Amino acid sequence: MDVLVAQIIVTTISVTGGALLALLIDRGKGRRVEKLAEVNALRLLTIEIASRRALSPDQSFEPVSIDRADPDSDFNRVMRSVVLLRKEIRIARKSLRPRSGAWNPLNYMVAACNIFIENVDERPASIVAELEILRIDLDALLVELCSVHPRELVYRAAGSTAYRRPTVSTSGA
């Protein structure tokens, strides 16, 4: 009888320990998957901000057209670009983990886009100056964002790759 009780106790401890170990392994795996999703979303966002033509430092010209009625005016193209960028930042936030250090930079990026949109809507002629302010704000926030995952994220200045041709590596085989 004592042997049977001992076997039941050992079996119960083994099964419970195995189940607990499986839960711990699954939880660790889930955290890795969440972190990977976050890093991938942030990586894509940093690339997107760097490739925005409207944010390029090379865009130092006054808009040719500030005509709001013309959908192809520089004003409307820039406004659409910033509105789309704000949407992409919001989408990236959906991939963040609850305690991620990326929440603040992304929230401030959305706020910077909102401020740009409101200021330019009130004073359309200020679009070039407001774009420069937005670019500077986004640059500072990109530095902060990349410091959250320094091994995985590469800082690229806002608009810095918009007019740069991709480099193609040619390896002699």
XYZ file of N, CA, C and O in Angstrom:
692
model
N 0.819 -1.187 0.000
C 0.000 0.000 0.000
C 0.865 1.254 0.000
O 0.562 2.210 -0.703
N 1.947 1.254 0.803
C 2.845 2.408 0.850
C 3.521 2.630 -0.499
O 3.752 3.772 -0.900
N 3.828 1.551 -1.187
C 4.460 1.654 -2.487
C 3.492 2.286 -3.483
O 3.876 3.145 -4.294
N 2.233 1.914 -3.433
C 1.208 2.459 -4.324
C 1.022 3.956 -4.088
O 0.953 4.737 -5.036
N 0.968 4.371 -2.842
C 0.820 5.793 -2.501
C 2.045 6.572 -2.988
O 1.927 7.664 -3.538
N 3.216 5.981 -2.807
C 4.445 6.636 -3.253
C 4.444 6.797 -4.776
O 4.854 7.843 -5.303
N 3.979 5.755 -5.499
C 3.916 5.833 -6.953
C 2.902 6.899 -7.403
O 3.157 7.634 -8.367
N 1.777 6.989 -6.711
C 0.765 7.997 -7.048
C 1.335 9.404 -6.823
O 1.162 10.293 -7.659
N 2.050 9.586 -5.728
C 2.647 10.895 -5.419
C 3.702 11.253 -6.472
O 3.724 12.365 -6.991
N 4.559 10.304 -6.803
C 5.606 10.550 -7.800
C 4.978 10.850 -9.156
O 5.411 11.782 -9.860
N 3.953 10.097 -9.538
C 3.274 10.310 -10.816
C 2.612 11.686 -10.843
O 2.720 12.413 -11.837
N 1.952 12.062 -9.777
C 1.285 13.361 -9.700
C 2.297 14.495 -9.811
O 2.088 15.463 -10.555
N 3.396 14.369 -9.093
C 4.445 15.396 -9.148
C 5.048 15.454 -10.549
O 5.281 16.540 -11.097
N 5.268 14.314 -11.170
C 5.846 14.270 -12.519
C 4.922 14.913 -13.545
O 5.366 15.716 -14.376
N 3.649 14.558 -13.489
C 2.680 15.109 -14.445
C 2.530 16.618 -14.232
O 2.543 17.401 -15.185
N 2.418 17.038 -12.991
C 2.278 18.461 -12.682
C 3.526 19.228 -13.110
O 3.438 20.304 -13.714
N 4.683 18.684 -12.808
C 5.944 19.326 -13.195
C 6.082 19.417 -14.701
O 6.521 20.441 -15.242
N 5.706 18.356 -15.401
C 5.771 18.355 -16.859
C 4.823 19.387 -17.460
O 5.188 20.100 -18.403
N 3.618 19.470 -16.910
C 2.646 20.449 -17.409
C 3.139 21.870 -17.146
O 3.029 22.750 -18.013
N 3.702 22.104 -15.979
C 4.234 23.418 -15.641
C 5.398 23.787 -16.559
O 5.484 24.913 -17.057
N 6.272 22.829 -16.811
C 7.399 23.059 -17.708
C 6.914 23.383 -19.126
O 7.426 24.300 -19.780
N 5.902 22.672 -19.594
C 5.340 22.928 -20.924
C 4.740 24.327 -20.997
O 4.909 25.040 -22.003
N 4.046 24.748 -19.925
C 3.480 26.097 -19.892
C 4.569 27.164 -19.930
O 4.446 28.175 -20.625
N 5.639 26.956 -19.194
C 6.739 27.917 -19.178
C 7.413 28.018 -20.535
O 7.738 29.113 -21.010
N 7.604 26.890 -21.181
C 8.208 26.882 -22.517
C 7.295 27.604 -23.507
O 7.757 28.423 -24.304
N 5.998 27.332 -23.440
C 5.036 27.965 -24.340
C 4.981 29.477 -24.117
O 4.921 30.252 -25.069
N 5.035 29.884 -22.874
C 5.003 31.313 -22.551
C 6.251 32.022 -23.091
O 6.172 33.111 -23.660
N 7.399 31.401 -22.926
C 8.631 31.976 -23.458
C 8.607 32.072 -24.967
O 9.052 33.062 -25.555
N 8.062 31.054 -25.607
C 7.946 31.049 -27.066
C 7.000 32.155 -27.520
O 7.277 32.864 -28.490
N 5.897 32.340 -26.803
C 4.931 33.390 -27.132
C 5.548 34.771 -27.012
O 5.307 35.648 -27.845
N 6.356 34.972 -25.993
C 7.023 36.269 -25.818
C 7.997 36.547 -26.954
O 8.099 37.677 -27.420
N 8.711 35.520 -27.382
C 9.640 35.697 -28.509
C 8.891 36.054 -29.778
O 9.330 36.902 -30.549
N 7.755 35.416 -30.014
C 6.953 35.690 -31.200
C 6.412 37.122 -31.148
O 6.434 37.846 -32.148
N 5.954 37.562 -29.970
C 5.453 38.930 -29.817
C 6.561 39.950 -30.057
O 6.345 40.969 -30.716
N 7.750 39.682 -29.524
C 8.864 40.600 -29.717
C 9.247 40.663 -31.190
O 9.505 41.740 -31.735
N 9.274 39.530 -31.849
C 9.612 39.488 -33.270
C 8.599 40.284 -34.095
O 8.978 41.035 -34.998
N 7.317 40.150 -33.779
C 6.273 40.905 -34.492
C 6.456 42.401 -34.269
O 6.323 43.203 -35.207
N 6.783 42.780 -33.042
C 7.011 44.191 -32.728
C 8.211 44.735 -33.501
O 8.132 45.784 -34.143
N 9.314 44.020 -33.456
C 10.529 44.468 -34.140
C 10.292 44.577 -35.645
O 10.708 45.553 -36.279
N 9.603 43.613 -36.222
C 9.332 43.651 -37.659
C 8.464 44.855 -38.031
O 8.718 45.527 -39.032
N 7.429 45.137 -37.232
C 6.561 46.284 -37.496
C 7.349 47.586 -37.380
O 7.195 48.494 -38.214
N 8.211 47.680 -36.378
C 9.010 48.894 -36.195
C 10.053 49.045 -37.297
O 10.322 50.155 -37.766
N 10.630 47.935 -37.727
C 11.603 47.977 -38.820
C 10.945 48.501 -40.098
O 11.492 49.375 -40.793
N 9.777 47.978 -40.414
C 9.063 48.434 -41.613
C 8.697 49.913 -41.499
O 8.790 50.662 -42.479
N 8.316 50.344 -40.306
C 7.958 51.745 -40.112
C 9.170 52.656 -40.290
O 9.070 53.698 -40.944
N 10.308 52.277 -39.748
C 11.505 53.119 -39.898
C 11.912 53.218 -41.367
O 12.308 54.289 -41.830
N 11.771 52.129 -42.100
C 12.073 52.154 -43.537
C 11.079 53.053 -44.272
O 11.453 53.826 -45.158
N 9.820 52.971 -43.895
C 8.778 53.788 -44.532
C 9.013 55.275 -44.290
O 8.913 56.091 -45.211
N 9.338 55.650 -43.064
C 9.592 57.064 -42.756
C 10.823 57.553 -43.514
O 10.838 58.672 -44.032
N 11.837 56.725 -43.604
C 13.058 57.114 -44.326
C 12.805 57.281 -45.819
O 13.481 58.071 -46.478
N 11.832 56.570 -46.355
C 11.596 56.620 -47.799
C 10.522 57.622 -48.214
O 10.236 57.745 -49.405
N 9.963 58.358 -47.271
C 8.932 59.357 -47.594
C 9.528 60.532 -48.357
O 10.365 61.256 -47.845
N 9.088 60.750 -49.586
C 9.581 61.870 -50.385
C 9.237 63.209 -49.756
O 10.039 64.139 -49.797
N 8.064 63.318 -49.164
C 7.651 64.582 -48.556
C 8.577 64.992 -47.417
O 8.717 66.171 -47.126
N 9.227 64.020 -46.773
C 10.106 64.311 -45.640
C 11.568 64.454 -46.036
O 12.416 64.710 -45.186
N 11.857 64.307 -47.297
C 13.241 64.370 -47.745
C 13.826 65.756 -47.514
O 13.198 66.765 -47.835
N 15.040 65.832 -46.970
C 15.678 67.141 -46.803
C 15.948 67.820 -48.145
O 16.133 69.029 -48.196
N 15.937 67.062 -49.223
C 16.138 67.618 -50.557
C 14.922 68.412 -51.041
O 15.003 69.113 -52.037
N 13.805 68.267 -50.332
C 12.574 68.971 -50.718
C 12.548 70.366 -50.094
O 11.759 70.666 -49.229
N 13.411 71.248 -50.557
C 13.487 72.582 -49.970
C 12.787 73.627 -50.832
O 12.952 74.802 -50.608
N 12.012 73.170 -51.818
C 11.337 74.117 -52.695
C 9.969 74.484 -52.136
O 9.388 73.741 -51.362
N 9.500 75.649 -52.552
C 8.133 76.046 -52.213
C 7.192 75.231 -53.093
O 7.492 74.992 -54.267
N 6.073 74.790 -52.561
C 5.127 74.040 -53.398
C 4.688 74.874 -54.598
O 4.478 76.074 -54.485
N 4.619 74.228 -55.734
C 4.188 74.911 -56.949
C 2.727 75.315 -56.810
O 2.317 76.383 -57.228
N 1.950 74.452 -56.169
C 0.520 74.705 -56.067
C 0.031 74.393 -54.656
O 0.276 73.320 -54.130
N -0.655 75.376 -54.089
C -1.280 75.170 -52.781
C -2.796 75.110 -52.974
O -3.560 75.296 -52.072
N -3.214 74.811 -54.166
C -4.631 74.746 -54.510
C -5.245 73.487 -53.896
O -4.953 72.373 -54.317
N -6.107 73.691 -52.927
C -6.756 72.546 -52.258
C -7.714 71.810 -53.181
O -7.989 70.626 -52.970
N -8.232 72.485 -54.184
C -9.196 71.860 -55.096
C -8.515 70.924 -56.092
O -9.151 70.006 -56.604
N -7.233 71.139 -56.332
C -6.487 70.313 -57.284
C -5.889 69.114 -56.555
O -4.984 69.262 -55.753
N -6.398 67.905 -56.827
C -5.892 66.729 -56.101
C -4.415 66.446 -56.359
O -3.764 65.780 -55.573
N -3.876 66.969 -57.457
C -2.472 66.733 -57.778
C -1.552 67.871 -57.330
O -0.364 67.854 -57.637
N -2.099 68.838 -56.599
C -1.247 69.936 -56.131
C -0.249 69.403 -55.109
O -0.475 68.382 -54.450
N 0.871 70.098 -54.996
C 1.878 69.705 -54.010
C 1.283 69.670 -52.612
O 1.575 68.778 -51.820
N 0.444 70.639 -52.309
C -0.206 70.706 -51.000
C -0.961 69.419 -50.703
O -0.768 68.795 -49.654
N -1.818 69.011 -51.624
C -2.640 67.815 -51.399
C -1.803 66.540 -51.375
O -2.089 65.629 -50.601
N -0.761 66.473 -52.201
C 0.098 65.290 -52.186
C 0.822 65.163 -50.851
O 0.913 64.070 -50.277
N 1.337 66.272 -50.334
C 2.040 66.239 -49.049
C 1.069 65.883 -47.929
O 1.379 65.067 -47.055
N -0.109 66.485 -47.944
C -1.095 66.193 -46.896
C -1.488 64.712 -46.915
O -1.562 64.075 -45.869
N -1.708 64.155 -48.111
C -2.046 62.726 -48.201
C -0.903 61.876 -47.664
O -1.126 60.878 -46.980
N 0.315 62.257 -47.966
C 1.476 61.495 -47.512
C 1.558 61.482 -45.988
O 1.800 60.432 -45.383
N 1.346 62.633 -45.361
C 1.436 62.703 -43.899
C 0.261 61.968 -43.251
O 0.440 61.263 -42.249
N -0.918 62.074 -43.836
C -2.077 61.345 -43.295
C -1.838 59.838 -43.393
O -2.115 59.082 -42.448
N -1.298 59.385 -44.527
C -0.992 57.963 -44.694
C 0.103 57.522 -43.719
O 0.018 56.436 -43.135
N 1.107 58.356 -43.528
C 2.165 58.031 -42.573
C 1.593 57.884 -41.170
O 1.930 56.946 -40.448
N 0.710 58.799 -40.786
C 0.079 58.713 -39.464
C -0.685 57.393 -39.321
O -0.620 56.731 -38.283
N -1.362 56.983 -40.380
C -2.093 55.706 -40.360
C -1.123 54.534 -40.187
O -1.397 53.605 -39.420
N 0.014 54.573 -40.867
C 0.989 53.490 -40.758
C 1.614 53.432 -39.364
O 1.921 52.347 -38.864
N 1.803 54.582 -38.748
C 2.309 54.605 -37.367
C 1.286 53.958 -36.440
O 1.643 53.157 -35.573
N 0.029 54.289 -36.644
C -1.033 53.690 -35.813
C -1.102 52.177 -36.016
O -1.323 51.426 -35.069
N -0.897 51.723 -37.233
C -0.891 50.283 -37.503
C 0.285 49.625 -36.784
O 0.148 48.542 -36.206
N 1.446 50.272 -36.800
C 2.624 49.725 -36.111
C 2.364 49.609 -34.615
O 2.839 48.673 -33.971
N 1.607 50.547 -34.054
C 1.301 50.482 -32.612
C 0.535 49.217 -32.257
O 0.669 48.717 -31.147
N -0.236 48.678 -33.190
C -1.011 47.470 -32.917
C -0.106 46.267 -32.674
O -0.536 45.287 -32.075
N 1.135 46.326 -33.128
C 2.073 45.213 -32.953
C 2.908 45.334 -31.686
O 3.712 44.447 -31.409
N 2.726 46.415 -30.942
C 3.537 46.608 -29.737
C 3.051 45.741 -28.589
O 1.851 45.505 -28.432
N 4.013 45.304 -27.798
C 3.688 44.589 -26.575
C 3.231 45.605 -25.528
O 3.603 46.781 -25.597
N 2.434 45.179 -24.548
C 1.888 46.136 -23.575
C 2.937 47.001 -22.864
O 2.698 48.173 -22.621
N 4.089 46.464 -22.559
C 5.098 47.225 -21.817
C 6.274 47.652 -22.691
O 7.359 47.905 -22.187
N 6.039 47.748 -23.968
C 7.109 48.111 -24.900
C 7.568 49.547 -24.676
O 6.770 50.438 -24.382
N 8.844 49.758 -24.861
C 9.401 51.102 -24.787
C 9.109 51.927 -26.033
O 9.446 53.109 -26.089
N 8.473 51.323 -27.028
C 8.182 52.020 -28.278
C 6.861 52.794 -28.237
O 6.574 53.564 -29.157
N 6.083 52.620 -27.199
C 4.792 53.310 -27.123
C 4.954 54.820 -27.194
O 4.278 55.476 -27.993
N 5.818 55.384 -26.355
C 5.962 56.848 -26.335
C 6.427 57.411 -27.669
O 5.813 58.350 -28.175
N 7.500 56.890 -28.269
C 7.902 57.461 -29.557
C 6.801 57.388 -30.614
O 6.590 58.358 -31.348
N 6.082 56.278 -30.667
C 5.024 56.163 -31.676
C 3.861 57.103 -31.376
O 3.293 57.719 -32.290
N 3.507 57.237 -30.108
C 2.438 58.172 -29.747
C 2.830 59.602 -30.104
O 2.011 60.368 -30.619
N 4.079 59.968 -29.851
C 4.541 61.312 -30.185
C 4.652 61.508 -31.700
O 4.478 62.620 -32.197
N 4.928 60.436 -32.446
C 4.944 60.547 -33.912
C 3.544 60.868 -34.430
O 3.384 61.710 -35.324
N 2.549 60.191 -33.886
C 1.162 60.483 -34.286
C 0.831 61.931 -33.948
O 0.244 62.660 -34.759
N 1.227 62.370 -32.748
C 0.961 63.754 -32.341
C 1.663 64.751 -33.265
O 1.075 65.777 -33.638
N 2.899 64.453 -33.664
C 3.635 65.342 -34.574
C 2.916 65.447 -35.919
O 2.814 66.546 -36.495
N 2.398 64.330 -36.415
C 1.629 64.354 -37.666
C 0.345 65.173 -37.492
O -0.018 65.965 -38.378
N -0.324 64.991 -36.354
C -1.546 65.753 -36.084
C -1.268 67.251 -36.053
O -2.020 68.047 -36.624
N -0.199 67.643 -35.385
C 0.163 69.062 -35.293
C 0.459 69.619 -36.685
O 0.016 70.716 -37.040
N 1.215 68.848 -37.479
C 1.513 69.273 -38.855
C 0.217 69.505 -39.625
O 0.040 70.552 -40.257
N -0.678 68.529 -39.588
C -1.927 68.607 -40.354
C -2.750 69.822 -39.919
O -3.248 70.582 -40.759
N -2.865 70.033 -38.619
C -3.654 71.170 -38.125
C -3.005 72.502 -38.487
O -3.693 73.430 -38.927
N -1.691 72.620 -38.314
C -1.006 73.876 -38.617
C -1.087 74.214 -40.103
O -1.316 75.368 -40.473
N -0.894 73.221 -40.956
C -0.932 73.467 -42.393
C -2.361 73.725 -42.856
O -2.589 74.527 -43.768
N -3.308 73.083 -42.219
C -4.705 73.328 -42.572
C -5.086 74.779 -42.269
O -5.816 75.406 -43.033
N -4.565 75.318 -41.162
C -4.844 76.713 -40.792
C -4.058 77.697 -41.656
O -4.559 78.769 -41.992
N -2.799 77.356 -41.986
C -1.917 78.250 -42.739
C -1.238 77.460 -43.861
O -0.079 77.050 -43.722
N -1.923 77.233 -44.972
C -1.352 76.416 -46.048
C 0.000 76.902 -46.560
O 0.837 76.094 -46.950
N 0.244 78.189 -46.539
C 1.511 78.717 -47.055
C 2.703 78.313 -46.188
O 3.846 78.411 -46.623
N 2.449 77.826 -44.978
C 3.541 77.430 -44.068
C 3.971 75.984 -44.260
O 4.744 75.463 -43.451
N 3.513 75.337 -45.311
C 3.728 73.895 -45.464
C 5.202 73.512 -45.488
O 5.600 72.505 -44.900
N 6.049 74.304 -46.129
C 7.470 73.955 -46.218
C 8.109 74.022 -44.834
O 8.835 73.107 -44.431
N 7.825 75.090 -44.089
C 8.381 75.232 -42.740
C 7.841 74.132 -41.818
O 8.594 73.555 -41.017
N 6.580 73.835 -41.949
C 5.972 72.793 -41.101
C 6.540 71.416 -41.443
O 6.706 70.573 -40.565
N 6.830 71.173 -42.722
C 7.452 69.902 -43.116
C 8.826 69.757 -42.479
O 9.207 68.678 -42.041
N 9.570 70.833 -42.433
C 10.898 70.799 -41.818
C 10.782 70.497 -40.321
O 11.543 69.688 -39.785
N 9.818 71.111 -39.660
C 9.592 70.837 -38.232
C 9.201 69.379 -38.034
O 9.712 68.700 -37.135
N 8.302 68.877 -38.881
C 7.876 67.474 -38.783
C 9.060 66.541 -38.987
O 9.233 65.572 -38.245
N 9.882 66.829 -39.987
C 11.045 65.975 -40.261
C 11.990 65.955 -39.059
O 12.451 64.888 -38.646
N 12.260 67.094 -38.473
C 13.148 67.172 -37.304
C 12.550 66.403 -36.131
O 13.251 65.647 -35.440
N 11.248 66.582 -35.892
C 10.576 65.865 -34.798
C 10.627 64.355 -35.018
O 10.931 63.586 -34.097
N 10.332 63.920 -36.239
C 10.352 62.483 -36.532
C 11.759 61.912 -36.405
O 11.935 60.787 -35.928
N 12.770 62.686 -36.821
C 14.161 62.225 -36.663
C 14.484 61.944 -35.197
O 15.048 60.904 -34.866
N 14.151 62.880 -34.325
C 14.428 62.703 -32.897
C 13.671 61.494 -32.349
O 14.216 60.710 -31.564
N 12.442 61.313 -32.787
C 11.650 60.175 -32.320
C 12.154 58.866 -32.906
O 12.079 57.815 -32.248
N 12.695 58.892 -34.124
C 13.288 57.681 -34.711
C 14.514 57.238 -33.920
O 14.723 56.036 -33.712
N 15.329 58.191 -33.478
C 16.497 57.848 -32.650
C 16.026 57.156 -31.378
O 16.548 56.108 -30.976
N 15.003 57.719 -30.743
C 14.455 57.125 -29.514
C 13.860 55.750 -29.792
O 14.069 54.801 -29.018
N 13.141 55.633 -30.892
C 12.519 54.362 -31.258
C 13.571 53.281 -31.496
O 13.434 52.155 -31.013
N 14.614 53.614 -32.220
C 15.660 52.629 -32.533
C 16.435 52.220 -31.281
O 16.977 51.114 -31.235
N 16.466 53.068 -30.274
C 17.165 52.712 -29.037
C 16.390 51.677 -28.218
O 16.948 51.046 -27.330
N 15.125 51.465 -28.537
C 14.325 50.448 -27.841
C 14.822 49.049 -28.203
O 14.868 48.161 -27.353
N 15.193 48.857 -29.456
C 15.731 47.580 -29.948
C 17.021 47.874 -30.718
O 17.048 47.766 -31.954
N 18.087 48.241 -30.026
C 19.290 48.707 -30.723
C 19.958 47.666 -31.614
O 20.596 48.023 -32.605
N 19.820 46.397 -31.312
C 20.449 45.360 -32.142
C 19.642 45.053 -33.392
O 20.192 44.606 -34.391
N 18.340 45.294 -33.316
C 17.460 44.914 -34.424
C 17.084 46.059 -35.348
O 16.733 45.829 -36.503
N 17.094 47.297 -34.851
C 16.641 48.433 -35.654
C 17.809 49.321 -36.055
O 18.682 49.605 -35.243
N 17.772 49.771 -37.291
C 18.806 50.652 -37.824
C 18.184 52.035 -38.009
O 17.148 52.167 -38.671
N 18.827 53.044 -37.431
C 18.325 54.415 -37.588
C 18.557 54.889 -39.015
O 19.647 54.770 -39.559
N 17.500 55.411 -39.599
C 17.555 56.065 -40.911
C 16.796 57.372 -40.744
O 15.649 57.363 -40.312
N 17.398 58.476 -41.099
C 16.746 59.774 -40.949
C 15.489 59.853 -41.811
O 15.418 59.240 -42.879
N 14.517 60.615 -41.345
C 13.264 60.787 -42.079
C 13.544 61.344 -43.467
O 14.236 62.347 -43.616
N 13.041 60.674 -44.481
C 13.197 61.107 -45.861
C 14.573 60.880 -46.460
O 14.813 61.219 -47.616
N 15.464 60.264 -45.710
C 16.864 60.150 -46.156
C 17.077 59.207 -47.336
O 18.049 59.348 -48.072
N 16.189 58.262 -47.523
C 16.373 57.313 -48.631
C 15.353 57.511 -49.750
O 15.271 56.694 -50.658
N 14.602 58.600 -49.705
C 13.530 58.819 -50.679
C 14.038 58.911 -52.107
O 13.409 58.402 -53.031
N 15.182 59.542 -52.286
C 15.706 59.730 -53.630
C 17.034 59.020 -53.832
O 17.782 59.337 -54.725
N 17.312 58.068 -53.008
C 18.558 57.320 -53.113
C 18.287 56.014 -53.846
O 17.365 55.282 -53.509
N 19.107 55.731 -54.808
C 18.956 54.468 -55.538
C 19.451 53.325 -54.664
O 20.470 53.446 -53.993
N 18.728 52.221 -54.677
C 19.192 51.076 -53.897
C 20.512 50.557 -54.454
O 20.719 50.527 -55.660
N 21.380 50.162 -53.563
C 22.656 49.596 -54.000
C 22.485 48.104 -54.218
O 21.879 47.411 -53.419
N 22.973 47.659 -55.334
C 22.881 46.246 -55.685
C 24.269 45.654 -55.518
O 25.232 46.123 -56.111
N 24.340 44.635 -54.687
C 25.651 44.000 -54.488
C 25.868 42.998 -55.610
O 25.005 42.211 -55.953
N 27.029 43.087 -56.187
C 27.397 42.125 -57.233
C 28.535 41.284 -56.710
O 29.616 41.767 -56.445
N 28.236 40.056 -56.522
C 29.271 39.144 -56.022
C 29.673 38.235 -57.175
O 28.840 37.662 -57.851
N 30.939 38.166 -57.364
C 31.460 37.303 -58.430
C 31.373 35.853 -58.014
O 31.931 35.458 -57.012
N 30.651 35.080 -58.781
C 30.493 33.674 -58.417
C 31.102 32.797 -59.474
O 31.257 33.095 -60.584
